[in-house]
Structure formats: structure tokens, C-alpha cells
Short mmCIF file of C-alpha atoms in Angstrom, two decimals:
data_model
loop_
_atom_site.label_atom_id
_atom_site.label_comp_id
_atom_site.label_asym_id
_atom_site.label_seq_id
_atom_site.Cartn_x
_atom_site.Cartn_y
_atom_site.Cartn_z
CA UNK A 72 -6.93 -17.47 -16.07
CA UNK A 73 -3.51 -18.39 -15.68
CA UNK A 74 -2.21 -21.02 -13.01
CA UNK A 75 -0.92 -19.73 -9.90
CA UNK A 76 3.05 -20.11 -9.36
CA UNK A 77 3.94 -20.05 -5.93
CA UNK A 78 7.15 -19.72 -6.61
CA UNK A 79 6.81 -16.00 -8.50
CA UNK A 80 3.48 -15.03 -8.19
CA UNK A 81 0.10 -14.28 -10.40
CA UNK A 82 0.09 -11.04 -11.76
CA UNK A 83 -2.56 -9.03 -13.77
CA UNK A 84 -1.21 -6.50 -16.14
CA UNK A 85 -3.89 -3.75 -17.28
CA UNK A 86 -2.04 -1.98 -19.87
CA UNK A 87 -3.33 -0.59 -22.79
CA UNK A 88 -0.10 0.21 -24.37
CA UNK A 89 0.42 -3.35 -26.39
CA UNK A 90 4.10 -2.53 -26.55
CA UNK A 91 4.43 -2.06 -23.44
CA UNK A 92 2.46 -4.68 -22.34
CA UNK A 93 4.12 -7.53 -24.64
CA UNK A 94 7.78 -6.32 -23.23
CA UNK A 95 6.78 -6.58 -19.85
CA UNK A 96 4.74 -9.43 -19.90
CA UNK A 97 7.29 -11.30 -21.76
CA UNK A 98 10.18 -10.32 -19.40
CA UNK A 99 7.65 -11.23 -16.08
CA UNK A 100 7.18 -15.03 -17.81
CA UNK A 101 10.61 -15.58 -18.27
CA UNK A 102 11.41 -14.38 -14.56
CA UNK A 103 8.31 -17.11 -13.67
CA UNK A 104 5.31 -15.18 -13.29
CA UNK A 105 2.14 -16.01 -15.02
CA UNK A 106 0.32 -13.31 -16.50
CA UNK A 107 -3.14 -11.95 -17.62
CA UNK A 108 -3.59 -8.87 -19.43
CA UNK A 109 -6.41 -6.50 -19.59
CA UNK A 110 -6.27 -3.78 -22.09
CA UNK A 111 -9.10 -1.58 -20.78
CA UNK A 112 -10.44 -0.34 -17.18
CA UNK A 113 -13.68 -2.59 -17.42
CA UNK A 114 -12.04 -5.81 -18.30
CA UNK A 115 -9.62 -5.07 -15.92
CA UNK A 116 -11.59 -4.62 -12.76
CA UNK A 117 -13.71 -7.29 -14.00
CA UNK A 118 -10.60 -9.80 -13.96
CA UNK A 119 -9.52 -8.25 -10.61
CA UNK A 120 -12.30 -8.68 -8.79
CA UNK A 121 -13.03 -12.42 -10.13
CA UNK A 122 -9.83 -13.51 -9.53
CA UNK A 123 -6.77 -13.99 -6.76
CA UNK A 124 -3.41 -11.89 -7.89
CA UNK A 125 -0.66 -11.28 -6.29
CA UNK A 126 -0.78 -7.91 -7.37
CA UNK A 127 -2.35 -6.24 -9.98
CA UNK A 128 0.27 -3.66 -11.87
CA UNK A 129 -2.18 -1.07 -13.62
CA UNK A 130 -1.60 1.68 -15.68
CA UNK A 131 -3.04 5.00 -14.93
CA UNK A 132 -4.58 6.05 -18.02
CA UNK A 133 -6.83 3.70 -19.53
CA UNK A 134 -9.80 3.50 -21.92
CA UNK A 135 -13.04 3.08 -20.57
CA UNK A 136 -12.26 3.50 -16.50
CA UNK A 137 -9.23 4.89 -16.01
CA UNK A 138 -6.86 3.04 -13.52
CA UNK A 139 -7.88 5.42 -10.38
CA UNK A 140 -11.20 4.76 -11.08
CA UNK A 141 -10.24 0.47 -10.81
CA UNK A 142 -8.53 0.90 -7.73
CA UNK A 143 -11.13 3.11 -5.91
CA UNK A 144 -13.66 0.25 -7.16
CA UNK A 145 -11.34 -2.44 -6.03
CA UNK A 146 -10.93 -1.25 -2.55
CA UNK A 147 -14.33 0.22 -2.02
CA UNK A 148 -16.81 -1.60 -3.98
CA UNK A 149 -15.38 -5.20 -4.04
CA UNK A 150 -12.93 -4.61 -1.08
CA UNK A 151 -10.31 -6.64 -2.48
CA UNK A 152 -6.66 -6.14 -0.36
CA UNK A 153 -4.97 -7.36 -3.69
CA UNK A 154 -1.56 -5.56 -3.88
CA UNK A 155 -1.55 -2.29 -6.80
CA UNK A 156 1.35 -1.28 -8.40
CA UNK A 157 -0.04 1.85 -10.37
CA UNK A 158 2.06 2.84 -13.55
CA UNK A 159 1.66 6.53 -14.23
CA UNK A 160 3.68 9.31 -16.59
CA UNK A 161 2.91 11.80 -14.05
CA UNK A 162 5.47 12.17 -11.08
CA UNK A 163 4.35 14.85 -9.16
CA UNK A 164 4.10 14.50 -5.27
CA UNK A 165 0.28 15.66 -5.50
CA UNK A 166 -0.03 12.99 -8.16
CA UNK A 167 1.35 10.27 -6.33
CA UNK A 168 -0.90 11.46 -3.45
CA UNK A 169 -4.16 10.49 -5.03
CA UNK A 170 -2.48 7.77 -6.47
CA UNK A 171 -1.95 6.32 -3.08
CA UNK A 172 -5.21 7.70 -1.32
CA UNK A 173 -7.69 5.76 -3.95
CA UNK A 174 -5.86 2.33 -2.79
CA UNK A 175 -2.31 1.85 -4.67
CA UNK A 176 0.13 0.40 -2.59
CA UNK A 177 3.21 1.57 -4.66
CA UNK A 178 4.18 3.38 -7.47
CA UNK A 179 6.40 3.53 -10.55
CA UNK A 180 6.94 6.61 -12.93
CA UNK A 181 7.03 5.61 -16.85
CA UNK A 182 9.37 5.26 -18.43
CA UNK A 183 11.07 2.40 -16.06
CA UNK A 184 12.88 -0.49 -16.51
CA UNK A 185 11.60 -3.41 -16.44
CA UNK A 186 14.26 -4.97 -13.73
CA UNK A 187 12.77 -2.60 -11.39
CA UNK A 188 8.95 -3.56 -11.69
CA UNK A 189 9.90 -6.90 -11.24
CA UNK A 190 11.59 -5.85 -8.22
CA UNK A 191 8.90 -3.83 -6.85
CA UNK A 192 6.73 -6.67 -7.30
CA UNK A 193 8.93 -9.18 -5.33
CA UNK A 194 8.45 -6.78 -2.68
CA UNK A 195 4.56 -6.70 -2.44
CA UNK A 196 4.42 -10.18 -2.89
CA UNK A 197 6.71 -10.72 -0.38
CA UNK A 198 5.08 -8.51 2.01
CA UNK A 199 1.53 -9.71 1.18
CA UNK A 200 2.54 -13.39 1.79
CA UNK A 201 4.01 -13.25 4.70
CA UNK A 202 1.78 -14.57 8.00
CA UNK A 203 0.25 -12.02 9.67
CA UNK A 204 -0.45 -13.33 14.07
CA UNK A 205 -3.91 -12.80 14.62
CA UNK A 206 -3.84 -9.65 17.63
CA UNK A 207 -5.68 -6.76 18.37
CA UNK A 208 -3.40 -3.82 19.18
CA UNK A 209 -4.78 -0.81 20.73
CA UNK A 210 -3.41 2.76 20.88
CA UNK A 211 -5.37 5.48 22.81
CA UNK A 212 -8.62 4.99 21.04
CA UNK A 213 -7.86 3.54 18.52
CA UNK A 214 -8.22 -0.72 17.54
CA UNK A 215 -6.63 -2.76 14.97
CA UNK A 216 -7.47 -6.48 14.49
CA UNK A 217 -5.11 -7.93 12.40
CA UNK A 218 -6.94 -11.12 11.61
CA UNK A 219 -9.69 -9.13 9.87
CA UNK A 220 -7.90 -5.67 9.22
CA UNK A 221 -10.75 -3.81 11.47
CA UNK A 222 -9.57 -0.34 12.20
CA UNK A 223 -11.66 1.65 14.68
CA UNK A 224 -11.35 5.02 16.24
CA UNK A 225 -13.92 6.29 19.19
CA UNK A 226 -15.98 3.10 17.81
CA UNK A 227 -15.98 4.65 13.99
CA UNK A 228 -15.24 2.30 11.58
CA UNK A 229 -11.86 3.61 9.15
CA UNK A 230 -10.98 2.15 5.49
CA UNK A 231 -6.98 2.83 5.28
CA UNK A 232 -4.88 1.16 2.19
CA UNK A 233 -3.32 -1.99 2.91
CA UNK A 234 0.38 -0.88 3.30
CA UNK A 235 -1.55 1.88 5.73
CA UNK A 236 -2.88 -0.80 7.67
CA UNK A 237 0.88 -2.41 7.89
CA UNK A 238 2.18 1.03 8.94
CA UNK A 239 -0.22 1.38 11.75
CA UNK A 240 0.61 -2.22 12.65
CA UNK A 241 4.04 -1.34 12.95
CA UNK A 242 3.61 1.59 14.85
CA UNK A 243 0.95 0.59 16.89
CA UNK A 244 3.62 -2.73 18.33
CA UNK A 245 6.01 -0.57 19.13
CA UNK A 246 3.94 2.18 21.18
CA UNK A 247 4.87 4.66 22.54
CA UNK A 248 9.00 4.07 21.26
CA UNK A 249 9.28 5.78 18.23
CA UNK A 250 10.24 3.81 14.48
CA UNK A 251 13.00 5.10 12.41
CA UNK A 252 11.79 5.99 8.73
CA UNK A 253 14.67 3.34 7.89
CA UNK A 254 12.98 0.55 10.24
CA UNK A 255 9.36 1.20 8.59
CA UNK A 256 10.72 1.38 5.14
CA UNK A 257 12.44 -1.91 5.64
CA UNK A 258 9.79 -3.90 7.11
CA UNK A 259 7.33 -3.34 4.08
CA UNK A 260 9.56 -3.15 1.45
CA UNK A 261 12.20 -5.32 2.50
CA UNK A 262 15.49 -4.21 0.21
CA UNK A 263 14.02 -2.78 -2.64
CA UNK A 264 13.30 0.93 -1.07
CA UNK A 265 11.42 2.86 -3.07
CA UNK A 266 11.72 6.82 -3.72
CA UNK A 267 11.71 9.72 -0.63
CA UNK A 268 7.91 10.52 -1.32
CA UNK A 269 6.49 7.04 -0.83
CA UNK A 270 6.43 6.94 3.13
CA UNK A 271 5.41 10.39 3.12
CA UNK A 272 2.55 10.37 0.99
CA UNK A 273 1.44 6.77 2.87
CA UNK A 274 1.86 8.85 6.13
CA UNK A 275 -0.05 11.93 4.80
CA UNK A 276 -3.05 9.73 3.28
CA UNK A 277 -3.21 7.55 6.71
CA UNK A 278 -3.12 11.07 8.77
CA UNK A 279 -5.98 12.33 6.80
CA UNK A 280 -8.13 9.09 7.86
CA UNK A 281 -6.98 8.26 11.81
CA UNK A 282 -6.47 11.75 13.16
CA UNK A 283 -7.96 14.92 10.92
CA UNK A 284 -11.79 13.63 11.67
CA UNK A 285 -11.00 13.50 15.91
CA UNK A 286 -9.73 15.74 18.45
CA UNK A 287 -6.35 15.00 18.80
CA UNK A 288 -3.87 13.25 16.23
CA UNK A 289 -2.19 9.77 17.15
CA UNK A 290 0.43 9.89 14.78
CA UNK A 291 3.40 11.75 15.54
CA UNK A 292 6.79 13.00 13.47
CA UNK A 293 9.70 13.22 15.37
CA UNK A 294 12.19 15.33 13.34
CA UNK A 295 15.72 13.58 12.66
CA UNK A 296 14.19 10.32 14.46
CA UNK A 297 10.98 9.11 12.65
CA UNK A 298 7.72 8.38 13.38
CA UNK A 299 5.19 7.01 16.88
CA UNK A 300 2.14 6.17 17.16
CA UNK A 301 0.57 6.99 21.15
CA UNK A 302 -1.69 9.23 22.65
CA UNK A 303 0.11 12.01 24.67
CA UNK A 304 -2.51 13.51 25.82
CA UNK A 305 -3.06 10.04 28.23
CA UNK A 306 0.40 10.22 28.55
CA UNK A 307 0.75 13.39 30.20
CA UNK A 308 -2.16 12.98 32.31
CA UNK A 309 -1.92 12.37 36.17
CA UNK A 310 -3.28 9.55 37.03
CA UNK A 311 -5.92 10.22 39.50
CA UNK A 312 -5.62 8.65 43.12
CA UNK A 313 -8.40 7.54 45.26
CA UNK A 314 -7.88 8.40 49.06
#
């Protein structure tokens, strides 16, 4: 494996498209990044799971396991948080969905430009590095720890991706105020924004996971404003007086 570079990051590229992998890989060294390749599903999740990456860029279709198949081992099996950039010809919204529900934390529609996946990488990196304060944040009844990512609801343990878990985090500080889609998109992707569907299929998959299973949802839309996280139900309650 290659050194780790502080200074751009470790990446491994599972790509079983040589050319593409040589012009990428080639363009990601001379930006500073060290690189491993994997040209099939097994070796990749193999290198994935032995290994620390900055983030793992991995294409969808791949011989062997195919690159949803990696992620929903990654996540599940080995539970590794390692950022996933998933590279996939297919840019439908329902696509993107399942990219995003089997663990991906972003992704970018062949063909691209190089310029940009180094720019998308920047931002996990970025994101992923910087130091999370140990708290436990509460909303209604739901618990996040963010020293050990713990998510509970009604004491029932919840796997969410990681930029899921950095949504709630945001949303869960700044309960009951409501976050503009501008705010959110900022604080996990810093400058490089990526397209209209992203936040919406994160918000979709973490929807499907915090509120569909329970009673009453969490997470609300607020049209033309953007997005809060509280539990109205509490909040509309009288509070009961003892005479």
C-alpha cells in the first residue's frame, strides 16, 4: 500500500476500466494523492477493508462484486465510515437513490472530468478530517453520540450513511430553528456543491431509516425555507401543571 500524504489524501481507485483508471490515477498523483487500484469488486473490498483511505472512489459496475455490492459490505459487514465516491453511467434519481442508500456518500455521473473528481474528493476529505466534539444531542426520542456515531430511536439501534449521520448532526444542533438547504449543503460540502438531487436523495434515504419505522416523523421540510429536525408533537403539547 501506498504511503499516506497528509497533505492530499490516500485514495483507492476500483476501476476496471484501465483507461480510465491510468488517466485518473495519473492526474490524482500529480495533484499529490497516492493511489491504489483495484480492478475487480473482490480485490477491492479486500483492500478497503484492510486498509485506511481517505475515500475510496469506486465504479459501479465491476467484475466479480459489483460496486453496490462493496459498499453495502463496507458499511455493513466491516463497518468501515471510509468516504465513497461511487462512479456510475446511470444518472437517474432512482439510481442515485440506491446508490446513496447502500452507503455512498457522493456521486459522479461518467463521463466527468477529471478536475471535478478531484474536487469532489477535496470535499470528503475535507469533511471527514475535520474534528468532530465528542456530544450527545438529543431530539424527541431520538440520540446521537458523536464520539461513536450511535444513533438511537425509542432505544432501537439505526445504521444511517456517514454524510446522514452529519445531516442529523446538523439538524439535531440547531433544534427546533430550521437549516436552509444552502447552510446544510455548505457545511458538508464546503464550496464544491454538488447537483439538486444529492440533498434530496440523502434526506429521502435518512427519512426512510429515523421516521418511516415510528409513529411520528422527526424530520421536517419547510417549503421555500429548508429543513428541522424536532418533535412537534412535544412541542404542541401543554405542559401539564401540578396543583
Amino acid at each position: 500500500m501506498s504511503s499516506r500524504d497528509e497533505h492530499a489524501g490516500l485514495i483507492l481507485l476500483v476501476e476496471d476500466n484501465r483507461q480510465i483508471a491510468e488517466m485518473v490515477g495519473e492526474f490524482l498523483e500529480r495533484r499529490g494523492y497516492s493511489v491504489d487500484f483495484a480492478q475487480d469488486g473482490v480485490s477491492g473490498l479486500h483492500l478497503a477493508v484492510s486498509n485506511s483511505y481517505d475515500v475510496v472512489v469506486l465504479d459501479l459496475m465491476l467484475p466479480g462484486i459489483d460496486g453496490l455490492d462493496v459498499c453495502r459490505k463496507l458499511r455493513g459487514d466491516a463497518k468501515k465510515s471510509t468516504p465513497v465516491l461511487m462512479l456510475t453511467a446511470r444518472d437517474t434519481l432512482e439510481d442515485k437513490l440506491i446508490g446513496l442508500e447502500a452507503g455512498a456518500d457522493d456521486y459522479l455521473v461518467k463521463p466527468f472530468e477529471v478536475r471535478e473528481l478531484e474536487a469532489r474528493l477535496r470535499a470528503l476529505i475535507r469533511r471527514d478530517r475535520r474534528q468532530v466534539s465528542s456530544e450527545v444531542l438529543t431530539v424527541g426520542d431520538m440520540t446521537l453520540d458523536t464520539a461513536t456515531l450511535r444513533l438511537t430511536r425509542a432505544g432501537q439501534e439505526l445504521t444511517v450513511s456517514p454524510i446522514g449521520l452529519k445531516l442529523l448532526a446538523i439538524l439535531m444542533r440547531e433544534s427546533p430553528r430550521v437549516v436552509s438547504r444552502r447552510d446544510i449543503e455548505r457545511e458538508i460540502w464546503g464550496d464544491t456543491l454538488p447537483d439538486s438531487d444529492t440533498l434530496r436523495s440523502h434526506l429521502y434515504n435518512l427519512r426512510r431509516v429515523i421516521d418511516k419505522p415510528f409513529d411520528r416523523p422527526l424530520l421536517h421540510t419547510i417549503h421555500s425555507a429548508g429543513y428541522r429536525l424536532a418533535d412537534l408533537e412535544a412541542e404542541t403539547t401543554p405542559a401539564s401543571h401540578i396543583a
